[in-house]
Short mmCIF file of C-alpha atoms and ligand atoms in Angstrom, two decimals:
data_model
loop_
_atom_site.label_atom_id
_atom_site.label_comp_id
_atom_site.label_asym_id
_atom_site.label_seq_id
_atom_site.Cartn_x
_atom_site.Cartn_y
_atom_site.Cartn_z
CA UNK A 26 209.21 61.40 -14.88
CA UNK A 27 207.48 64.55 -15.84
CA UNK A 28 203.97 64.91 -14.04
CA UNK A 29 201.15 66.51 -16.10
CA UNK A 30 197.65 67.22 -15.53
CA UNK A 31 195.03 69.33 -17.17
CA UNK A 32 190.98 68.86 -17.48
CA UNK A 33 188.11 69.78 -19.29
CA UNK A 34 185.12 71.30 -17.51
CA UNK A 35 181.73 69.73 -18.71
CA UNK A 36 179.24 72.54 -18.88
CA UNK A 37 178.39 72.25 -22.65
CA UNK A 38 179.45 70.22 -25.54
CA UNK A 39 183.25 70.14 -27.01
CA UNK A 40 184.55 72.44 -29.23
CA UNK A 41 187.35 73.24 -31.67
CA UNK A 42 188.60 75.56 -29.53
CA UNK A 43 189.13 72.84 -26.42
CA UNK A 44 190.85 70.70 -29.12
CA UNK A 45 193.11 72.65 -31.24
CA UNK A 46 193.80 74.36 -27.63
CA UNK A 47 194.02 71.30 -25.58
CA UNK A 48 193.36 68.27 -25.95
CA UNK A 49 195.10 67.23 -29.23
CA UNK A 50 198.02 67.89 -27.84
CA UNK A 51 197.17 65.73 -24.94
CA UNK A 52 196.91 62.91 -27.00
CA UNK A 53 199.42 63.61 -29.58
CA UNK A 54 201.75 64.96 -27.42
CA UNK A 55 202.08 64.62 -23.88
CA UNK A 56 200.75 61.38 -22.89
CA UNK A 57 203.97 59.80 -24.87
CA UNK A 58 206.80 62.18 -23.00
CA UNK A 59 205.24 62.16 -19.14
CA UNK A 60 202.92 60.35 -16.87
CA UNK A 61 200.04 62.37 -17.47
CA UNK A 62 196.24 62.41 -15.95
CA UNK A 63 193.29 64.20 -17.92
CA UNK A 64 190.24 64.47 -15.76
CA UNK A 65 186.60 65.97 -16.52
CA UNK A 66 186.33 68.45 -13.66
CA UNK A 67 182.66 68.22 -13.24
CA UNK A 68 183.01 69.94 -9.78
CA UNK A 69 183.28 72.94 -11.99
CA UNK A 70 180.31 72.40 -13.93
CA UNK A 71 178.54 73.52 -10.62
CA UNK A 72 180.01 77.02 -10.29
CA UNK A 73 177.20 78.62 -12.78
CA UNK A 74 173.15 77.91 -13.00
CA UNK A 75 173.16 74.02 -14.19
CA UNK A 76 171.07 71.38 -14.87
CA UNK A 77 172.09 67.71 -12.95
CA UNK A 78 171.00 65.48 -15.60
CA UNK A 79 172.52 67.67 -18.48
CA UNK A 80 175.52 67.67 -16.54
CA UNK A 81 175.52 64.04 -15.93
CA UNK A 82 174.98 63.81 -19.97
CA UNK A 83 177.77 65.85 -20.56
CA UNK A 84 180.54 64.30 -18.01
CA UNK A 85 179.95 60.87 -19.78
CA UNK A 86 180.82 62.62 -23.18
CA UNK A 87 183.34 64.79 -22.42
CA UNK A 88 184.91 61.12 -21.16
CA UNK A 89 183.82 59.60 -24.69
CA UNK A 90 185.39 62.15 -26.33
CA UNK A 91 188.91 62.66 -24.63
CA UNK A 92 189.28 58.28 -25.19
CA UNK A 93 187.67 59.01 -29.20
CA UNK A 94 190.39 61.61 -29.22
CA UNK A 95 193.15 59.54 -28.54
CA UNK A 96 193.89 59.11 -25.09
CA UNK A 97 194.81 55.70 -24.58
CA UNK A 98 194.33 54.67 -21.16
CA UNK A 99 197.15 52.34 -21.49
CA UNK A 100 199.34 55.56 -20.87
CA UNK A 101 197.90 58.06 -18.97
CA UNK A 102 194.87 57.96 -16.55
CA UNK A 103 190.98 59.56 -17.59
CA UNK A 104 188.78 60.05 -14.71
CA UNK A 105 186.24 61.97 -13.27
CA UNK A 106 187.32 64.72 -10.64
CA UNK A 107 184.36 64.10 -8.44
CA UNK A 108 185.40 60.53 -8.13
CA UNK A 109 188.15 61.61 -6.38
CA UNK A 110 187.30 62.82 -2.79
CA UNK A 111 190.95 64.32 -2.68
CA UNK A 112 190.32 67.65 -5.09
CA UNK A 113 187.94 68.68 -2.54
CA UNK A 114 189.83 67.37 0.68
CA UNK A 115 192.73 69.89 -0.62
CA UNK A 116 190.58 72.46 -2.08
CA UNK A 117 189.74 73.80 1.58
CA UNK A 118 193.20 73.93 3.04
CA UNK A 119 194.22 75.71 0.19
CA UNK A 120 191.45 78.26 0.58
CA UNK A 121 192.74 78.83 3.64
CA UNK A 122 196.05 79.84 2.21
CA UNK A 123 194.52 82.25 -0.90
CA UNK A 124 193.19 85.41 0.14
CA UNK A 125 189.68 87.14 -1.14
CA UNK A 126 191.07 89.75 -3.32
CA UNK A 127 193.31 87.54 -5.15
CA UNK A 128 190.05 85.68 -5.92
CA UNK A 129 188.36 88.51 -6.73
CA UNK A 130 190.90 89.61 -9.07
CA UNK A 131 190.63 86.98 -11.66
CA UNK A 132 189.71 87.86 -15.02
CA UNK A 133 187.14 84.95 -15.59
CA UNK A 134 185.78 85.47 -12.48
CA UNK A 135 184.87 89.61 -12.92
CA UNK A 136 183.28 88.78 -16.67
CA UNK A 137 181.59 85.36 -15.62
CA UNK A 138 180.28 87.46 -12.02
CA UNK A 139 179.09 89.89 -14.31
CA UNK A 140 177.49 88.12 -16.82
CA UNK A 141 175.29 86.11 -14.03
CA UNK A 142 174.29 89.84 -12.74
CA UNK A 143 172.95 91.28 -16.00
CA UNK A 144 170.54 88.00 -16.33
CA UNK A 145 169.71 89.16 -13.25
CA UNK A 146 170.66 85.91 -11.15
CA UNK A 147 173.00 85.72 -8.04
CA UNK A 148 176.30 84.83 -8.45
CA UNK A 149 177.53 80.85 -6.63
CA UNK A 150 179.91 81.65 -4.00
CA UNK A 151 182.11 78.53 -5.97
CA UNK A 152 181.96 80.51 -8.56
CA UNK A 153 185.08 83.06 -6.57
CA UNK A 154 186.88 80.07 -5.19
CA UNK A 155 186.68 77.73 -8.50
CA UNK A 156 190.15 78.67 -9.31
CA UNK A 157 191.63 77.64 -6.00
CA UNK A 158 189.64 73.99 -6.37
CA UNK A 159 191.12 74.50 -10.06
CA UNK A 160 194.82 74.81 -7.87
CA UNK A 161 193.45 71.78 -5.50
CA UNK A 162 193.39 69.74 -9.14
CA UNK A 163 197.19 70.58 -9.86
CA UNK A 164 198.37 70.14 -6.80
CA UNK A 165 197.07 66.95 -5.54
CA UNK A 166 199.10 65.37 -7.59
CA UNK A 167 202.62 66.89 -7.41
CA UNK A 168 202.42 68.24 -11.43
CA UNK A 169 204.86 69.52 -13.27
CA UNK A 170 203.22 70.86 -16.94
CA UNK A 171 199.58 71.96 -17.18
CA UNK A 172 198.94 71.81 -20.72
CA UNK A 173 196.29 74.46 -21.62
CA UNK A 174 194.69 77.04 -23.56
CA UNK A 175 195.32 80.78 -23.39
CA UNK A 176 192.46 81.98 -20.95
CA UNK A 177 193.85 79.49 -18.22
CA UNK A 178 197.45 81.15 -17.60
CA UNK A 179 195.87 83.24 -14.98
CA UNK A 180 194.65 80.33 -13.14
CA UNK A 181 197.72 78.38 -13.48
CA UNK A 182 199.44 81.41 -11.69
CA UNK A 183 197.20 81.19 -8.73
CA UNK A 184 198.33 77.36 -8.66
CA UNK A 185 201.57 78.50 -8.55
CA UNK A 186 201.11 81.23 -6.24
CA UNK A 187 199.55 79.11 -3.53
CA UNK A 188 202.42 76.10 -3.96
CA UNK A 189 205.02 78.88 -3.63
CA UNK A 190 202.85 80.55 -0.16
CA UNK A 191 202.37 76.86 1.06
CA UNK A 192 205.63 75.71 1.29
CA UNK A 193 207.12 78.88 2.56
CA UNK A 194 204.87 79.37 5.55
CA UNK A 195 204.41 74.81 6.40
CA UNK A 196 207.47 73.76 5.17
CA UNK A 197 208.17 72.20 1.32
CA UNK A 198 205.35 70.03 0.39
CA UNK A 199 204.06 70.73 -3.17
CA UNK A 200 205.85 71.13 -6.80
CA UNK A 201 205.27 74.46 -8.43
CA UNK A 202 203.61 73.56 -11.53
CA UNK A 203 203.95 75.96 -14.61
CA UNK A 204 201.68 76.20 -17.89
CA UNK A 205 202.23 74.98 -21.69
CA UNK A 206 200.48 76.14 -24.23
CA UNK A 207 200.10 74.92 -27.68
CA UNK A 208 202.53 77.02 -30.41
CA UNK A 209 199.52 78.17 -32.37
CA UNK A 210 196.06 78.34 -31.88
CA UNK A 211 196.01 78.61 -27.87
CA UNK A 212 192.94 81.02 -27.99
CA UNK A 213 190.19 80.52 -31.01
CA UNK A 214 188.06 82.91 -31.25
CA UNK A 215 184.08 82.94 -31.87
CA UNK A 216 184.00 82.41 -36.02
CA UNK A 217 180.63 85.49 -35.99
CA UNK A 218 182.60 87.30 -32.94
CA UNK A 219 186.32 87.10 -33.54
CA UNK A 220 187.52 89.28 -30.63
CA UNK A 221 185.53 86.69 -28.26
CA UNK A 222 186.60 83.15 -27.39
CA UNK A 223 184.79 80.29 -28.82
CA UNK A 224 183.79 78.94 -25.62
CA UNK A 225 181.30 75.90 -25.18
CA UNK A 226 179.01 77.22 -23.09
CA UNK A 227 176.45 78.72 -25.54
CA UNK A 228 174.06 75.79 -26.77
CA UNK A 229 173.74 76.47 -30.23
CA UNK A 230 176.12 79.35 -31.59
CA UNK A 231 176.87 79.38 -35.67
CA UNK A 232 180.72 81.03 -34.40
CA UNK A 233 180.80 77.96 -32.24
CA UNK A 234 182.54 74.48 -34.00
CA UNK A 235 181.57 71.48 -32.03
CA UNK A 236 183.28 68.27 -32.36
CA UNK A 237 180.91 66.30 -32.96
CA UNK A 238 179.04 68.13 -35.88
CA UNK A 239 178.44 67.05 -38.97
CA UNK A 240 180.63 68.02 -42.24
CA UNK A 241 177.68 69.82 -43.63
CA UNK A 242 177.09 72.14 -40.75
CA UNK A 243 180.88 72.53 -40.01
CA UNK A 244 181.46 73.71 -43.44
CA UNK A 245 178.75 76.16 -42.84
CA UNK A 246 179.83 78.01 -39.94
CA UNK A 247 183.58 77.96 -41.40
CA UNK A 248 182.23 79.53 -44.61
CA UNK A 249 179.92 81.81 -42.85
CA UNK A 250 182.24 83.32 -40.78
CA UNK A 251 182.84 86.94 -40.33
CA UNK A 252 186.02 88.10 -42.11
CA UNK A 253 187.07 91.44 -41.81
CA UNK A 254 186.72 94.46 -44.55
CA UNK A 255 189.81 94.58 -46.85
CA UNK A 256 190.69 91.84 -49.37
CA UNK A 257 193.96 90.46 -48.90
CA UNK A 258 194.45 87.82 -46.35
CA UNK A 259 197.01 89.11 -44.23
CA UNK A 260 197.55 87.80 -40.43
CA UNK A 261 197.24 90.70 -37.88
CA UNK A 262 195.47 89.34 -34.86
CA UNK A 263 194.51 93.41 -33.94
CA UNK A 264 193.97 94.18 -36.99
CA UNK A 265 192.34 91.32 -38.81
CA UNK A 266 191.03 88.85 -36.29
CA UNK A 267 188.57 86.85 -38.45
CA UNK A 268 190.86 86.21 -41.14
CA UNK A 269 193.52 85.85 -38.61
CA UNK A 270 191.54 83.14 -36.38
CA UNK A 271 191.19 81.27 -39.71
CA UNK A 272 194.78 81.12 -40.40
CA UNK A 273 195.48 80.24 -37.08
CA UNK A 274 192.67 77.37 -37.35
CA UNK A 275 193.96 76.26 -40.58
CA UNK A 276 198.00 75.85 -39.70
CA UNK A 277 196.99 74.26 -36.62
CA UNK A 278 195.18 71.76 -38.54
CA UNK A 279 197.93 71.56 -40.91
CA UNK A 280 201.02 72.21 -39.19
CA UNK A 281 201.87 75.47 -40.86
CA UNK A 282 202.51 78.82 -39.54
CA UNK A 283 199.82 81.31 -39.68
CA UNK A 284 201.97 83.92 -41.29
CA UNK A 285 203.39 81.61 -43.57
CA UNK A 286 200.29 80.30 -44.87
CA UNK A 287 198.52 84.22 -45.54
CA UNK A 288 200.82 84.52 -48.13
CA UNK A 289 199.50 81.44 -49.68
CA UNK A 290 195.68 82.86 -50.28
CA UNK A 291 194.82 85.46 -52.65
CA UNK A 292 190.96 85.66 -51.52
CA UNK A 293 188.61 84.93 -48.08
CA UNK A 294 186.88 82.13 -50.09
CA UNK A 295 189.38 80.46 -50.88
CA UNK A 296 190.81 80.22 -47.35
CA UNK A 297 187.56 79.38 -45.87
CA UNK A 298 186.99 76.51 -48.09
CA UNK A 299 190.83 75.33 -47.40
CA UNK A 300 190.03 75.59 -43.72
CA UNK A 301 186.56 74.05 -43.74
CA UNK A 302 188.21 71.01 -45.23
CA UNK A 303 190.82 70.92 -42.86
CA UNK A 304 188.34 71.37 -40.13
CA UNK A 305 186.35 67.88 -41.00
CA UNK A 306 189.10 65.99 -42.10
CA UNK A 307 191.12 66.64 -38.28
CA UNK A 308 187.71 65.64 -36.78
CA UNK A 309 186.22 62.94 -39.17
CA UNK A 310 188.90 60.53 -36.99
CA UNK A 311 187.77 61.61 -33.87
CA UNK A 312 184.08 61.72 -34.62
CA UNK A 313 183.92 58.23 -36.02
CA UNK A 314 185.97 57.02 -33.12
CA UNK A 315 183.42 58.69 -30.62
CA UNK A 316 180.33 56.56 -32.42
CA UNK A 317 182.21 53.23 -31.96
CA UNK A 318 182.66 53.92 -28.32
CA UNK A 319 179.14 55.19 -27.97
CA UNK A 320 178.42 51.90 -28.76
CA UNK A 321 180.19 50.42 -25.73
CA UNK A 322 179.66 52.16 -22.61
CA UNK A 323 180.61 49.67 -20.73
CA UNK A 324 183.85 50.23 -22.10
CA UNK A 325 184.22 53.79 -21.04
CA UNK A 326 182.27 53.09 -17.40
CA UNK A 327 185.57 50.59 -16.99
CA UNK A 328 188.50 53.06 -17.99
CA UNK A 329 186.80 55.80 -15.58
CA UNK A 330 186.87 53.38 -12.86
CA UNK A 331 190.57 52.50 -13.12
CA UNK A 332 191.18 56.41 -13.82
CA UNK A 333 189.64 57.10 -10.49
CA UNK A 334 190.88 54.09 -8.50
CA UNK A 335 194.60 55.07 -10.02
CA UNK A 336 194.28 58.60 -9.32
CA UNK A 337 192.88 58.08 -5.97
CA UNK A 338 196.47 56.23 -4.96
CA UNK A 339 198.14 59.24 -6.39
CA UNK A 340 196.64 61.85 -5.36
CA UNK A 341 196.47 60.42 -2.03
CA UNK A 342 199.90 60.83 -0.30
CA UNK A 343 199.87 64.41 -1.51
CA UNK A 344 196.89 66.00 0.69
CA UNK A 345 198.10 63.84 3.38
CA UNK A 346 201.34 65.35 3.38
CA UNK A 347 199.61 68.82 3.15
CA UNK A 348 197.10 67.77 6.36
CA UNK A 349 199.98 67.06 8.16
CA UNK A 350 201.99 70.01 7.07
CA UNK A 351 199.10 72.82 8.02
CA UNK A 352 198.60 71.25 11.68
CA UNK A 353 195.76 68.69 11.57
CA UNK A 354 195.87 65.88 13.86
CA UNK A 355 196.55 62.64 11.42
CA UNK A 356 193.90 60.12 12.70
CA UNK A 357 194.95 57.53 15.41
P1 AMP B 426 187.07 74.44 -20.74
O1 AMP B 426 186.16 74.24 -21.90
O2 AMP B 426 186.99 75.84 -20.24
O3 AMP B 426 186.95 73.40 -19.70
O4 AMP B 426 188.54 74.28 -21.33
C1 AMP B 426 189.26 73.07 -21.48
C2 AMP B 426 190.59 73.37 -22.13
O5 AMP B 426 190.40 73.88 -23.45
C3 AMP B 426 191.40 74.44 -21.38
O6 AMP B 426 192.76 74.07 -21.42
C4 AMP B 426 191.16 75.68 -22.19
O7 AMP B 426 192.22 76.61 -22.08
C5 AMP B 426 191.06 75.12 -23.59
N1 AMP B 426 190.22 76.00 -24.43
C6 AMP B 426 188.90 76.26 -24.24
N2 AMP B 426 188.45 77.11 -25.20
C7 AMP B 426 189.51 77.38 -26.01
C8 AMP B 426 189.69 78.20 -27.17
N3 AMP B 426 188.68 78.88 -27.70
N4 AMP B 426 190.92 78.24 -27.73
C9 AMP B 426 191.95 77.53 -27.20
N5 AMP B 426 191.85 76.75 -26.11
C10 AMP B 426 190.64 76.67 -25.51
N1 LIG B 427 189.45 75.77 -15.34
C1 LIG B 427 189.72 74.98 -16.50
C2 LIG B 427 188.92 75.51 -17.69
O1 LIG B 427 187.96 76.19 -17.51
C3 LIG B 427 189.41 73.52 -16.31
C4 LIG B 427 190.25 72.95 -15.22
C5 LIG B 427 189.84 72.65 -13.96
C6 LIG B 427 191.63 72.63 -15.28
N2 LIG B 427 190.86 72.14 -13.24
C7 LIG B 427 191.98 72.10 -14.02
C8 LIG B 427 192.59 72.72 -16.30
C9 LIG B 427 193.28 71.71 -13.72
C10 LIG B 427 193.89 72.32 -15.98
C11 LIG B 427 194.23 71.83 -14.73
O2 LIG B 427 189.28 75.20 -18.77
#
């Protein structure tokens, strides 16, 4: 059976762009076809200034809202990466596979390095070898499909990069995994900055669409977003990125075809109001579903206990295979 794994990083609150990008289709899609595990990789959350508790906070609902979402732990597993001493236990031998300038050559790496620099604060060391802990994730558990937005491809390379360098120097141990990316909408963009990504890690950002806020404020920032000059609602994601991101946001929710559906609208307004609505109707499911489980932790404490106690056995035999395979000494 197919293998898949991908995971959500908890260093801010969920957005749009991590469902119509990921996790949906997670839920929809491949934990029916494969034996999948979808993990909160709160290892991550450490590679950039953080705050423990907020952290903490956010791990617990970034769990919430993968279950409220739909993943059923009846067929794939939820957990919490740093429940599961093997990322790490693989993470180092692979870094001693990868090589610094690969590192040093990845994209989100050079704009997150830089970022940190201009506020004037040093850069994490994890912050460079995040994408081989990030390869660690994949590989520790012999996957196939790593279902994920856009900005990850590079990433997913590296995974494969290191598999393919692993087993050719200490002999066939790990699958080469490859990436899957939804058909439309794999990279939303900021709804006031449409040539940037809406990414999470902003607090408050009107371009941003969180899943959990309210139909009033969604609407909002859907019909306050910047369009582009011209009038007709055409999709050319050079040319017209805001109207573009909208169309893309809109078939995704709908199931249509971004170029299909500009031919549809004769004005912005209309489109934004279209999308808006689609917008809180996909998440008025999900949102009501998070406030029920918010209202049993327990609940959610339980399935990320069996996630981790599952994943554990599974993730086990892997890295062992790999310790043996490098040169360690297994343990009397
Ligand atoms: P992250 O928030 O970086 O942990 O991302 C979790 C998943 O959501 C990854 O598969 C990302 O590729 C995906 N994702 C994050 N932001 C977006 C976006 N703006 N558009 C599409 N996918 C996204
Ligand atoms: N790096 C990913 C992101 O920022 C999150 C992630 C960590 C991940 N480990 C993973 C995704 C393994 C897929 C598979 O979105």
């Amino acid at each position: 059976m197919t293998r898949i794994f991908s995971g959500v990083k908890p260093t801010g609150h969920l957005t749009l762009g991590n469902y119509l990008g990921a996790v949906r289709r997670w839920a929809d899609v491949d934990q029916n076809r494969a034996d999948a595990l979808f993990c909160v990789v709160d290892l991550h959350a450490l590679t950039v200034e953080h705050d423990p508790g907020r952290v903490r906070r956010l791990s617990r609902q970034a769990a919430t809202l993968l279950l409220a979402s739909g993943l059923d732990p009846k067929l794939c597993t939820v957990f919490v990466q740093s429940h599961v001493d093997e990322h790490a236990r693989l993470s180092y031998l692979l870094e001693c596979v990868a090589s610094d300038g690969e590192m040093r050559r990845m994209i989100q790496y050079k704009e997150k390095a830089a970022r940190e620099r201009t506020r004037g604060g040093s850069v994490r060391l994890s912050l460079l070898t995040y994408p081989v802990l990030m390869a660690a994730d994949i590989l520790a558990y012999g996957t196939d499909e790593v279902p994920v937005g856009d900005d990850q491809t590079q990433h997913v390379e590296l995974a494969r990069d290191l598999a393919v360098r692993f087993n050719q120097r200490y002999g066939h141990t790990f699958v080469v995994p490859r990436a899957t990316r939804p058909v439309v909408a794999a990279r939303v963009m900021n709804l006031q900055e449409p040539t940037s990504k809406m990414g999470k890690s902003e607090d408050v950002g009107p371009g941003i669409v969180y899943l959990l806020d309210e139909p009033e404020v969604i609407r909002k920032k859907i019909m306050r977003a910047v369009t582009d000059s011209g009038q007709d609602v055409v999709y050319d994601r050079e040319g017209r990125p805001g109207v573009s991101n909208l169309l893309e946001i809109l078939a995704a929710c709908e199931g249509g075809n971004p170029e299909g559906l500009a031919g549809v609208y004769e004005s912005y307004g209309s489109l934004k109001k279209d999308t808006a609505e689609a917008v809180v109707e996909l998440l008025r499911p999900v949102q009501e579903r998070h406030r029920e489980l918010c209202a049993d932790p327990a609940y959610v404490e339980g399935v990320l206990r069996d996630g981790a106690e599952k994943a554990r056995e599974m993730a086990r035999p892997w890295v062992d295979a790999a310790y043996r395979a490098i040169g360690l000494l297994p343990p009397a």
